[in-house]
Tab-separated table of C-alpha atoms in Angstrom:
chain	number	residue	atom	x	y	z
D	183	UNK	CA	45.463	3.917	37.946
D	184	UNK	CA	45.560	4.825	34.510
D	185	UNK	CA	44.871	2.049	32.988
D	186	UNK	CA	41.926	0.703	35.231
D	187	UNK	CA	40.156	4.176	34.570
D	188	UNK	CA	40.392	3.684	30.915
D	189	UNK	CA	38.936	0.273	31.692
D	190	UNK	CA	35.987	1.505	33.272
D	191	UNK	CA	35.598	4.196	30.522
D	192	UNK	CA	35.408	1.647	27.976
D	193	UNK	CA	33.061	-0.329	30.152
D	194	UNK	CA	30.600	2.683	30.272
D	195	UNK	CA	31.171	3.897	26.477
D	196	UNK	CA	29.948	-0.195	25.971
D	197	UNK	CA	26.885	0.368	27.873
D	198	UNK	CA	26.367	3.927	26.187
D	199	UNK	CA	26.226	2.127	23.074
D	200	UNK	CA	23.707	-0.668	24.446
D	201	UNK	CA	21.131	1.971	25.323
D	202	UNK	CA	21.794	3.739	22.121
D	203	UNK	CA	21.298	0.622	19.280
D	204	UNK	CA	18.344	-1.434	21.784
D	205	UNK	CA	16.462	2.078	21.440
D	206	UNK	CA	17.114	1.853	17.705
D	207	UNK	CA	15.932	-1.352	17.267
D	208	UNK	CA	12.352	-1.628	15.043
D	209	UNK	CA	9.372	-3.551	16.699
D	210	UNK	CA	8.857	-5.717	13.878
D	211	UNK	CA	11.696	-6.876	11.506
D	212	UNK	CA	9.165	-7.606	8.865
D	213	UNK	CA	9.468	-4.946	6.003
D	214	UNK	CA	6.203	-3.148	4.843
D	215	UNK	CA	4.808	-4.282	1.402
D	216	UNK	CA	2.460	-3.049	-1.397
D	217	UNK	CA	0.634	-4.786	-4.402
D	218	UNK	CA	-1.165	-2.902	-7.663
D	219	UNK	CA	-3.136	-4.713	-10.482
D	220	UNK	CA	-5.286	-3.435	-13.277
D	221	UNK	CA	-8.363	-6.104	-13.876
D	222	UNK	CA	-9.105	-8.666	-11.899
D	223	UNK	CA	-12.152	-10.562	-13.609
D	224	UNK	CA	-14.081	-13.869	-11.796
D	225	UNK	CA	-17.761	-13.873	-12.968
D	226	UNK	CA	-20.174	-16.541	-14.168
D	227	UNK	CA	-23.052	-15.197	-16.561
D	228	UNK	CA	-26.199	-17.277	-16.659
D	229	UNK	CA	-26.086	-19.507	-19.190
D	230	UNK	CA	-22.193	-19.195	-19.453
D	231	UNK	CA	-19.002	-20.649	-18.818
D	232	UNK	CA	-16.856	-19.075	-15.758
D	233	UNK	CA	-14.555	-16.023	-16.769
D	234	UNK	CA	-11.434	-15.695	-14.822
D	235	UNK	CA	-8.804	-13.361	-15.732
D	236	UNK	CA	-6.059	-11.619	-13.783
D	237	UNK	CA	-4.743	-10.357	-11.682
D	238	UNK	CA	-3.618	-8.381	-15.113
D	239	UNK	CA	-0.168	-6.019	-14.714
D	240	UNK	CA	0.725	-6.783	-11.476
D	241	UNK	CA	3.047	-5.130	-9.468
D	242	UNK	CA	4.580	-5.839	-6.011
D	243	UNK	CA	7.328	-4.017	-3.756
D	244	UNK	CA	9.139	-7.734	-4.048
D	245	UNK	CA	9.249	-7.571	-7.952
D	246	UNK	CA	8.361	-6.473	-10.244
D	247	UNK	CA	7.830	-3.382	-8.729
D	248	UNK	CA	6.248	-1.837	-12.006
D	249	UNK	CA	4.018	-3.629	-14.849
D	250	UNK	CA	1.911	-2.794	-17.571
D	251	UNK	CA	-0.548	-4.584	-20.087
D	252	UNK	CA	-1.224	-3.010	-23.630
D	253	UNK	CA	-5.051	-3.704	-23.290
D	254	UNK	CA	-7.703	-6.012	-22.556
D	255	UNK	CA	-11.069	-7.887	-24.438
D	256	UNK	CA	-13.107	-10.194	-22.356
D	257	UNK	CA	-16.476	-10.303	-24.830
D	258	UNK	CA	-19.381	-9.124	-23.107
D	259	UNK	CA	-17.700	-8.120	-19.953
D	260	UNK	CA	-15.410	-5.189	-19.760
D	261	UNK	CA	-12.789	-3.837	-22.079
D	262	UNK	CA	-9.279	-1.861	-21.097
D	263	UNK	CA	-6.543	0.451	-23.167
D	264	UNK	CA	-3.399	0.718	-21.298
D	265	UNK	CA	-2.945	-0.261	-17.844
D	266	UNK	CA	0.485	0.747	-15.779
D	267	UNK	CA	1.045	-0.075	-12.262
D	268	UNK	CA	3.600	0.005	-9.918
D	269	UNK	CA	4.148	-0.628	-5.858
D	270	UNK	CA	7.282	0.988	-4.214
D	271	UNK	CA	8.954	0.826	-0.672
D	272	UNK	CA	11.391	3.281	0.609
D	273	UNK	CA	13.891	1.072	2.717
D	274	UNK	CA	14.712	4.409	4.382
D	275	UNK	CA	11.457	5.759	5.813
D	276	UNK	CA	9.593	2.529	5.178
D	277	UNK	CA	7.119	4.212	3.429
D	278	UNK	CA	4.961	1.943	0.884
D	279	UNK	CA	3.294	3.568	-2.377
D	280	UNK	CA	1.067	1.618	-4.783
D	281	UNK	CA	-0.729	2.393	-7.431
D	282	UNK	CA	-3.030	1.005	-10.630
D	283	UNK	CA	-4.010	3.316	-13.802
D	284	UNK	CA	-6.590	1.653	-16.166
D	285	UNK	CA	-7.627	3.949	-19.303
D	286	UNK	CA	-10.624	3.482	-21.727
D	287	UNK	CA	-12.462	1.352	-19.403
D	288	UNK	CA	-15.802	-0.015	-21.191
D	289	UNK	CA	-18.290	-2.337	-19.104
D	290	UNK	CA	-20.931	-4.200	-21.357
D	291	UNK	CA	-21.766	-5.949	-18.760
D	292	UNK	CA	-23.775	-3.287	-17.374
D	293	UNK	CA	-25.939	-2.457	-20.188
D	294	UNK	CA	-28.811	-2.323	-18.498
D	295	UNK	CA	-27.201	0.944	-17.989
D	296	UNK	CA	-26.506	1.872	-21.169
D	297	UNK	CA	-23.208	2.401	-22.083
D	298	UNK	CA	-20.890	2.715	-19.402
D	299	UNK	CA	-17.480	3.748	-19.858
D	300	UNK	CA	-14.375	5.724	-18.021
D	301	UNK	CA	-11.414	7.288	-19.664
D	302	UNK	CA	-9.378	6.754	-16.479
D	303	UNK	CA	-9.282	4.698	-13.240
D	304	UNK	CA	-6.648	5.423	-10.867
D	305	UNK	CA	-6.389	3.835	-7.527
D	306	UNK	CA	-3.553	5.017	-4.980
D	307	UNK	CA	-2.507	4.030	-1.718
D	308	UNK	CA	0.319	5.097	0.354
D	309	UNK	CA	1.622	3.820	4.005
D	310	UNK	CA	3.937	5.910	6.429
D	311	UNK	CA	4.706	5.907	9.730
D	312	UNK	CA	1.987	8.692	10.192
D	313	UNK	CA	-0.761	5.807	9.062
D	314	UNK	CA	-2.216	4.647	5.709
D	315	UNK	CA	-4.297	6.403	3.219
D	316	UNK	CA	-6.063	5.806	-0.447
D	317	UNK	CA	-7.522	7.269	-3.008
D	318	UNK	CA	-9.399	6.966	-6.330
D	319	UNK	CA	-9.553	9.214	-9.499
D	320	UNK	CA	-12.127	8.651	-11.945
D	321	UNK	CA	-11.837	10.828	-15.489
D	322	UNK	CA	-15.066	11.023	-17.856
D	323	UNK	CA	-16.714	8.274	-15.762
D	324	UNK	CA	-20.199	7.823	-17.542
D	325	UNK	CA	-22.616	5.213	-16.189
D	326	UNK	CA	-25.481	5.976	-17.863
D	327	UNK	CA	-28.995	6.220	-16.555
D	328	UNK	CA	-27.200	5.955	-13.301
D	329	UNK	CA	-26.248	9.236	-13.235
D	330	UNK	CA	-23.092	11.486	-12.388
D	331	UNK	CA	-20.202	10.279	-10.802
D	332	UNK	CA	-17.558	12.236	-9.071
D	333	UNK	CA	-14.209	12.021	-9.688
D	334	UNK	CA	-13.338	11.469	-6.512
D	335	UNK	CA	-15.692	9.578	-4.915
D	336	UNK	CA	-16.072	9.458	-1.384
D	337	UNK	CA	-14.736	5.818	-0.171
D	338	UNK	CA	-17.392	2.732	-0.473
D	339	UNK	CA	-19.952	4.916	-2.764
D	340	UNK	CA	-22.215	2.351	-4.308
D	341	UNK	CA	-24.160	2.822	-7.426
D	342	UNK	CA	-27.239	0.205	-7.719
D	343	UNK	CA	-27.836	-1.575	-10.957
D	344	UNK	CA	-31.565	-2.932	-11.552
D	345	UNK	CA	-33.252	-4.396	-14.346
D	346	UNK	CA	-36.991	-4.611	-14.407
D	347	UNK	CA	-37.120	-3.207	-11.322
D	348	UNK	CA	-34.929	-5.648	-10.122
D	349	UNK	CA	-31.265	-4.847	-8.748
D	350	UNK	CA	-28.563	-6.909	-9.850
D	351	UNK	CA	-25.568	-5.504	-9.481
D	352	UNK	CA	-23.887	-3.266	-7.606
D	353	UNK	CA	-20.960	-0.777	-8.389
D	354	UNK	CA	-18.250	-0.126	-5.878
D	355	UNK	CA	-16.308	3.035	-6.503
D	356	UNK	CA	-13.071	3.860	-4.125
D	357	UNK	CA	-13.668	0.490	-2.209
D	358	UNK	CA	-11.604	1.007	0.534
D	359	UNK	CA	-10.864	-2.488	2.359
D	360	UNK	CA	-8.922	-2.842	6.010
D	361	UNK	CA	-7.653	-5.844	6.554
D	362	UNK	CA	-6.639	-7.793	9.602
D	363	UNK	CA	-2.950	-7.462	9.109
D	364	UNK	CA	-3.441	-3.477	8.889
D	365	UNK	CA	-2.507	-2.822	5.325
D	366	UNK	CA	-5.378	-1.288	3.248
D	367	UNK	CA	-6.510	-2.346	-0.528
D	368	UNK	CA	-8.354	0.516	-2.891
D	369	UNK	CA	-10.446	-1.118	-5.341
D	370	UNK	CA	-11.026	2.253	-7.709
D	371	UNK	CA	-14.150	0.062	-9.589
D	372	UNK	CA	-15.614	-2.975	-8.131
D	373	UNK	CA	-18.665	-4.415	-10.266
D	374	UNK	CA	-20.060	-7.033	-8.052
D	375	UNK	CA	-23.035	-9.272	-10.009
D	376	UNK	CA	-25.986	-10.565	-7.583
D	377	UNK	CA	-25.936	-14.089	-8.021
D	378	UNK	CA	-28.871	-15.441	-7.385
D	379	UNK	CA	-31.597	-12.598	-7.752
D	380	UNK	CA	-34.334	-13.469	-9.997
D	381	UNK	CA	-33.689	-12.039	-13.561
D	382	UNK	CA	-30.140	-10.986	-12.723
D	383	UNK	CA	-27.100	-11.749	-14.798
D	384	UNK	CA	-24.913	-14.169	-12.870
D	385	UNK	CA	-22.873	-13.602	-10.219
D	386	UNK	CA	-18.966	-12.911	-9.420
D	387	UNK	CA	-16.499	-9.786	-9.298
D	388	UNK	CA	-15.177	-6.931	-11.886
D	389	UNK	CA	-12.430	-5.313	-10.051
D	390	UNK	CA	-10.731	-2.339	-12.026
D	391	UNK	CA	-7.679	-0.206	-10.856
D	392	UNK	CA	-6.319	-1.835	-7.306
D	393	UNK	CA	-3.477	-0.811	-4.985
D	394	UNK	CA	-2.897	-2.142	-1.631
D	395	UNK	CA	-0.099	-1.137	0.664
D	396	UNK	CA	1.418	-1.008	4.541
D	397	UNK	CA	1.512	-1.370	7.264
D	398	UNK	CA	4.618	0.318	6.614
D	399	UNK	CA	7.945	-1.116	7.093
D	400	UNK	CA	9.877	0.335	10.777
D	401	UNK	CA	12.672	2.982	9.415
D	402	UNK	CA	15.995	2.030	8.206
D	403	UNK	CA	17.397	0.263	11.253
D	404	UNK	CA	20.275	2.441	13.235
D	405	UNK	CA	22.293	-1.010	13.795
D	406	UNK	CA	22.951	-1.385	9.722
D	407	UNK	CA	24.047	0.864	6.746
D	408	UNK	CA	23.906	4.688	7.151
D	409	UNK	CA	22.153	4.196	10.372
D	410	UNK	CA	25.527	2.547	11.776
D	411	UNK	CA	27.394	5.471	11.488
D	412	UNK	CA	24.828	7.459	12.613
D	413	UNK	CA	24.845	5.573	15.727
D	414	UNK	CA	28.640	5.757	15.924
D	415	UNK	CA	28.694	9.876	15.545
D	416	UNK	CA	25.938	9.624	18.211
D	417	UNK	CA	27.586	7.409	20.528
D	418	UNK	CA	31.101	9.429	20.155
D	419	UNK	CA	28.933	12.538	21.098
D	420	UNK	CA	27.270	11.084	24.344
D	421	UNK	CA	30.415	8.051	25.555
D	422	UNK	CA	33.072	10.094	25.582
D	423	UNK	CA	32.747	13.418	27.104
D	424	UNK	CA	31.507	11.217	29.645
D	425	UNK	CA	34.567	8.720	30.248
D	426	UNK	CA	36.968	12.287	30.157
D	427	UNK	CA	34.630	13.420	33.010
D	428	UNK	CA	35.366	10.675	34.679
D	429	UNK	CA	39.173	10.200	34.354
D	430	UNK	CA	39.575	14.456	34.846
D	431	UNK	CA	37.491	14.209	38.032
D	432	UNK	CA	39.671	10.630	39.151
D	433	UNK	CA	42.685	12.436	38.064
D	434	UNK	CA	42.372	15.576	40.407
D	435	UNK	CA	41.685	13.311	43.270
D	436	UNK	CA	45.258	11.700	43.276
């Protein structure tokens, strides 16, 4: 009698621990991920050769998760100091952070402006479970007869660039991009040249400061690691004050 009630407390402790690790078990096995780069240059000025260049420091959660470049010349176009980036996932909460710093930022492209300069562009983005958020930080932006810029600008603010009376080009600050697969991409400074326009300067992309991140990553699975023992206190907790109810409540019957 014994024996066959131990049996069918090891049976139920077994399905105990079914419930327990199937409820633990993420939705998606895929892990979250996150991407930073300072410049990011594809134009074609009239009259030019293409300019490509980048993506310049660039960092990913899959290595290396941290990069930097000591500064950057591209004659005509845009000028950098120091640019540090880094994207970081938390296996444990599956939170994603990424994030692209860009100092002394100079833009001759735009000077029908006049000169246009930041000391700092900082794009941030961060993924949790709670959802996925970004940011940009702009210190001593100037651009010129274009007037003030905040340091924080409100996502997708767009500063027109005309010549003549003609605009061609427009400036992006704290582009904030969802895409399909749900992460999100922060573009602190886009430049984007009208091709095309009558009188304008060419056409293309000047993308300064980006960090894109999440969905993020389901939590540190209960089946593996620290979340197997977890499971295991859990399980000891719930399987087998049940089975001794059992076998006390069998045993006073016989």
């Amino acid at each position: 009698m014994k024996s066959s009630l131990a049996r069918r407390g090891g049976l139920l402790a077994a399905v105990v621990a079914s419930f327990v690790l199937a409820g633990a078990a993420p939705a998606s096995a895929a892990p979250g991920d996150g991407s930073a780069y300072g410049v990011n240059v594809d134009v074609t000025l009239l009259g030019q050769p293409a300019v490509q260049a980048g993506p310049l420091a660039a960092a990913n959660t899959a290595g290396p998760t941290s990069n930097s470049t000591a500064k950057v010349n591209l004659t005509g176009i845009l000028t950098t100091g120091v640019i540090n980036t880094e994207a970081k996932r938390d296996d444990n909460s599956g939170a994603v952070t990424a994030k692209a710093s860009t100092a002394d930022v100079g833009l001759p492209l735009l000077k029908a402006l006049g000169k246009v300069g930041v000391k700092a562009v900082e794009a941030v983005c961060t993924a949790t479970q709670e959802g996925v958020k970004g940011s940009t930080t702009l210190v001593g932006a100037d651009l010129g007869s274009a007037g003030d810029v905040d340091s924080n600008p409100a996502p997708n603010t767009q500063v027109k660039v005309g010549l003549a009376g003609i605009n061609i080009a427009t400036v992006i600050l704290n582009e904030q991009i969802k895409n399909k697969d749900g992460s999100l991409t922060v573009n602190a400074l886009h430049v984007k040249l009208l091709g095309g326009v009558v009188g304008g300067l060419g056409s293309g992309d000047v993308i300064v400061s980006s960090a894109t991140c999440g969905p993020a990553a389901p939590p540190m699975p209960l089946a593996s690691g620290a979340g197997l023992w977890i499971g295991l206190g859990l399980l000891g907790a719930v399987a087998l004050p049940v089975g001794t109810r059992i076998y006390r409540r069998r045993s006073a019957q016989v």
